[in-house]
Amino acid sequence: MTENQTRGDRVDRLARALTEVGAPWVLNIVSSLFLGVYLESTAWGIFVAMISGGLPMAFILFEIWRSRIGDHHVTEHRERHLLIVVILAIVLAGLVIQICANAPAELIAFTAAGFATLLAIGIITSVVRWKVSVHTAVSAGITVILMLAVSPIWVLALACTPAIGWSRVRLGDHTTGQVIVGAFVGAVIAGGTYALFT
């Protein structure tokens, strides 16, 4: 193996690690739990983590088991349509429960922001027929929400979004345009929805 091949393998491993750590379900679960603890409402944080990350990933794994989805990042465009509808239904049901049960406003806003962002991604995916990056949408969106909900210092975490975007392009799962648009959609729609609900 040549030196260039070895270096390329290391870069690919780094890209794969960033893609896994920055996966939407991971970021949703971690940020939901963090917000729950921060707001002294751990139980609701767990609930939001379940509807935003746990149940969606469980459905993806179920569909992989049924051979309807090829991988847990759902890299094939045609496999995303039904998945987005199912996740939207899960999140909407969770949002209704939160509202009816008087969950903390910040966590209601977090769920609403996730729903609005995924709805926008769904429109781009199914109507525009373009595979926009959910990874960068979630990363940018959550960062803006944490800036609004916790502290402006979270702006530093925006550096994670281009790193995650690079990993998606490096692995051949998205184009540069798709990761940029994903980040823009996430930051604007998630941030705007969160601000509107709070």
GROMACS .gro file of C-alpha atoms in nm:
model
  198
    1MET     CA    1   0.000   0.000   0.000
    2THR     CA    2   0.141   0.340  -0.096
    3GLU     CA    3   0.176   0.637   0.137
    4ASN     CA    4  -0.102   0.819  -0.049
    5GLN     CA    5  -0.336   0.522  -0.007
    6THR     CA    6  -0.259   0.504   0.364
    7ARG     CA    7  -0.325   0.876   0.404
    8GLY     CA    8  -0.646   0.842   0.206
    9ASP     CA    9  -0.762   0.558   0.431
   10ARG     CA   10  -0.699   0.770   0.740
   11VAL     CA   11  -0.894   1.059   0.592
   12ASP     CA   12  -1.181   0.826   0.505
   13ARG     CA   13  -1.185   0.690   0.861
   14LEU     CA   14  -1.199   1.044   0.996
   15ALA     CA   15  -1.486   1.126   0.760
   16ARG     CA   16  -1.673   0.814   0.868
   17ALA     CA   17  -1.623   0.901   1.237
   18LEU     CA   18  -1.753   1.255   1.184
   19THR     CA   19  -2.053   1.122   0.992
   20GLU     CA   20  -2.141   0.881   1.274
   21VAL     CA   21  -2.087   1.125   1.561
   22GLY     CA   22  -2.272   1.398   1.369
   23ALA     CA   23  -2.562   1.174   1.264
   24PRO     CA   24  -2.904   1.341   1.306
   25TRP     CA   25  -3.033   1.084   1.554
   26VAL     CA   26  -2.721   1.122   1.769
   27LEU     CA   27  -2.735   1.501   1.772
   28ASN     CA   28  -3.109   1.503   1.843
   29ILE     CA   29  -3.077   1.264   2.137
   30VAL     CA   30  -2.776   1.437   2.292
   31SER     CA   31  -2.917   1.790   2.254
   32SER     CA   32  -3.262   1.688   2.383
   33LEU     CA   33  -3.112   1.529   2.693
   34PHE     CA   34  -2.885   1.829   2.745
   35LEU     CA   35  -3.175   2.074   2.719
   36GLY     CA   36  -3.384   1.861   2.952
   37VAL     CA   37  -3.113   1.868   3.217
   38TYR     CA   38  -3.044   2.239   3.158
   39LEU     CA   39  -3.415   2.319   3.202
   40GLU     CA   40  -3.439   2.088   3.506
   41SER     CA   41  -3.691   1.878   3.318
   42THR     CA   42  -3.502   1.557   3.254
   43ALA     CA   43  -3.811   1.345   3.193
   44TRP     CA   44  -3.928   1.570   2.911
   45GLY     CA   45  -3.575   1.575   2.773
   46ILE     CA   46  -3.586   1.196   2.756
   47PHE     CA   47  -3.927   1.210   2.588
   48VAL     CA   48  -3.803   1.452   2.321
   49ALA     CA   49  -3.490   1.241   2.271
   50MET     CA   50  -3.714   0.941   2.210
   51ILE     CA   51  -3.935   1.107   1.947
   52SER     CA   52  -3.656   1.298   1.774
   53GLY     CA   53  -3.388   1.031   1.770
   54GLY     CA   54  -3.477   0.700   1.930
   55LEU     CA   55  -3.799   0.611   1.751
   56PRO     CA   56  -3.686   0.741   1.410
   57MET     CA   57  -3.369   0.530   1.430
   58ALA     CA   58  -3.570   0.230   1.546
   59PHE     CA   59  -3.790   0.265   1.238
   60ILE     CA   60  -3.485   0.295   1.012
   61LEU     CA   61  -3.334  -0.022   1.160
   62PHE     CA   62  -3.668  -0.200   1.116
   63GLU     CA   63  -3.677  -0.098   0.750
   64ILE     CA   64  -3.316  -0.213   0.706
   65TRP     CA   65  -3.420  -0.549   0.853
   66ARG     CA   66  -3.703  -0.561   0.599
   67SER     CA   67  -3.451  -0.475   0.323
   68ARG     CA   68  -3.639  -0.157   0.236
   69ILE     CA   69  -3.353   0.073   0.337
   70GLY     CA   70  -2.992   0.006   0.249
   71ASP     CA   71  -2.808   0.172   0.538
   72HIS     CA   72  -2.874   0.366   0.856
   73HIS     CA   73  -2.787   0.700   0.694
   74VAL     CA   74  -3.046   0.634   0.420
   75THR     CA   75  -2.812   0.746   0.144
   76GLU     CA   76  -3.045   0.646  -0.140
   77HIS     CA   77  -3.277   0.932  -0.236
   78ARG     CA   78  -3.569   0.703  -0.324
   79GLU     CA   79  -3.562   0.549   0.025
   80ARG     CA   80  -3.616   0.881   0.200
   81HIS     CA   81  -3.974   0.967   0.098
   82LEU     CA   82  -4.172   0.728   0.321
   83LEU     CA   83  -3.917   0.760   0.599
   84ILE     CA   84  -3.963   1.136   0.621
   85VAL     CA   85  -4.342   1.098   0.636
   86VAL     CA   86  -4.316   0.844   0.918
   87ILE     CA   87  -4.074   1.056   1.119
   88LEU     CA   88  -4.292   1.365   1.068
   89ALA     CA   89  -4.586   1.168   1.209
   90ILE     CA   90  -4.381   1.056   1.511
   91VAL     CA   91  -4.259   1.408   1.584
   92LEU     CA   92  -4.603   1.563   1.534
   93ALA     CA   93  -4.760   1.313   1.773
   94GLY     CA   94  -4.490   1.392   2.027
   95LEU     CA   95  -4.544   1.764   1.982
   96VAL     CA   96  -4.918   1.728   2.047
   97ILE     CA   97  -4.846   1.529   2.363
   98GLN     CA   98  -4.602   1.794   2.484
   99ILE     CA   99  -4.851   2.074   2.427
  100CYS     CA  100  -5.140   1.889   2.592
  101ALA     CA  101  -4.926   1.791   2.891
  102ASN     CA  102  -4.780   2.141   2.939
  103ALA     CA  103  -4.419   2.044   2.874
  104PRO     CA  104  -4.157   2.319   2.910
  105ALA     CA  105  -4.199   2.580   2.638
  106GLU     CA  106  -3.837   2.548   2.530
  107LEU     CA  107  -3.872   2.176   2.464
  108ILE     CA  108  -4.200   2.229   2.280
  109ALA     CA  109  -4.018   2.485   2.067
  110PHE     CA  110  -3.732   2.241   2.011
  111THR     CA  111  -3.973   1.975   1.883
  112ALA     CA  112  -4.161   2.227   1.668
  113ALA     CA  113  -3.831   2.342   1.519
  114GLY     CA  114  -3.738   1.984   1.434
  115PHE     CA  115  -4.077   1.923   1.274
  116ALA     CA  116  -4.057   2.241   1.064
  117THR     CA  117  -3.704   2.162   0.950
  118LEU     CA  118  -3.788   1.806   0.853
  119LEU     CA  119  -4.099   1.927   0.669
  120ALA     CA  120  -3.883   2.164   0.464
  121ILE     CA  121  -3.635   1.885   0.395
  122GLY     CA  122  -3.923   1.659   0.293
  123ILE     CA  123  -4.047   1.916   0.043
  124ILE     CA  124  -3.700   1.955  -0.105
  125THR     CA  125  -3.656   1.577  -0.115
  126SER     CA  126  -3.990   1.480  -0.267
  127VAL     CA  127  -4.102   1.788  -0.462
  128VAL     CA  128  -3.772   1.937  -0.575
  129ARG     CA  129  -3.628   1.582  -0.588
  130TRP     CA  130  -3.296   1.679  -0.439
  131LYS     CA  131  -3.117   1.490  -0.160
  132VAL     CA  132  -3.043   1.775   0.076
  133SER     CA  133  -2.820   1.687   0.373
  134VAL     CA  134  -3.010   1.608   0.692
  135HIS     CA  135  -2.677   1.583   0.876
  136THR     CA  136  -2.589   1.949   0.820
  137ALA     CA  137  -2.949   2.067   0.863
  138VAL     CA  138  -2.970   1.911   1.209
  139SER     CA  139  -2.621   2.022   1.309
  140ALA     CA  140  -2.676   2.386   1.212
  141GLY     CA  141  -3.032   2.393   1.343
  142ILE     CA  142  -2.945   2.254   1.684
  143THR     CA  143  -2.651   2.491   1.716
  144VAL     CA  144  -2.871   2.795   1.653
  145ILE     CA  145  -3.131   2.663   1.900
  146LEU     CA  146  -2.866   2.618   2.169
  147MET     CA  147  -2.744   2.972   2.103
  148LEU     CA  148  -3.098   3.098   2.166
  149ALA     CA  149  -3.189   2.866   2.452
  150VAL     CA  150  -2.866   2.843   2.648
  151SER     CA  151  -2.593   3.090   2.552
  152PRO     CA  152  -2.453   3.277   2.250
  153ILE     CA  153  -2.124   3.097   2.319
  154TRP     CA  154  -2.273   2.802   2.132
  155VAL     CA  155  -2.193   2.993   1.813
  156LEU     CA  156  -1.853   2.823   1.841
  157ALA     CA  157  -2.023   2.490   1.774
  158LEU     CA  158  -2.112   2.610   1.425
  159ALA     CA  159  -1.762   2.494   1.331
  160CYS     CA  160  -1.893   2.139   1.361
  161THR     CA  161  -2.137   2.183   1.073
  162PRO     CA  162  -1.881   2.235   0.795
  163ALA     CA  163  -1.676   1.947   0.938
  164ILE     CA  164  -1.979   1.718   0.922
  165GLY     CA  165  -2.060   1.851   0.576
  166TRP     CA  166  -1.708   1.776   0.459
  167SER     CA  167  -1.743   1.419   0.583
  168ARG     CA  168  -2.066   1.369   0.385
  169VAL     CA  169  -1.902   1.498   0.067
  170ARG     CA  170  -1.582   1.301   0.129
  171LEU     CA  171  -1.780   0.977   0.161
  172GLY     CA  172  -1.967   1.051  -0.160
  173ASP     CA  173  -2.308   1.073   0.008
  174HIS     CA  174  -2.377   1.437  -0.083
  175THR     CA  175  -2.256   1.716  -0.305
  176THR     CA  176  -2.113   2.038  -0.165
  177GLY     CA  177  -2.433   2.217  -0.263
  178GLN     CA  178  -2.648   1.968  -0.075
  179VAL     CA  179  -2.459   2.010   0.251
  180ILE     CA  180  -2.459   2.390   0.221
  181VAL     CA  181  -2.833   2.406   0.152
  182GLY     CA  182  -2.895   2.162   0.437
  183ALA     CA  183  -2.706   2.384   0.680
  184PHE     CA  184  -2.892   2.693   0.559
  185VAL     CA  185  -3.232   2.526   0.589
  186GLY     CA  186  -3.153   2.398   0.936
  187ALA     CA  187  -3.017   2.725   1.072
  188VAL     CA  188  -3.294   2.944   0.931
  189ILE     CA  189  -3.599   2.722   0.978
  190ALA     CA  190  -3.504   2.556   1.307
  191GLY     CA  191  -3.377   2.881   1.455
  192GLY     CA  192  -3.674   3.081   1.329
  193THR     CA  193  -3.929   2.827   1.449
  194TYR     CA  194  -3.768   2.802   1.791
  195ALA     CA  195  -3.768   3.180   1.828
  196LEU     CA  196  -4.133   3.196   1.719
  197PHE     CA  197  -4.243   2.938   1.976
  198THR     CA  198  -4.055   3.099   2.263
   0.00000   0.00000   0.00000
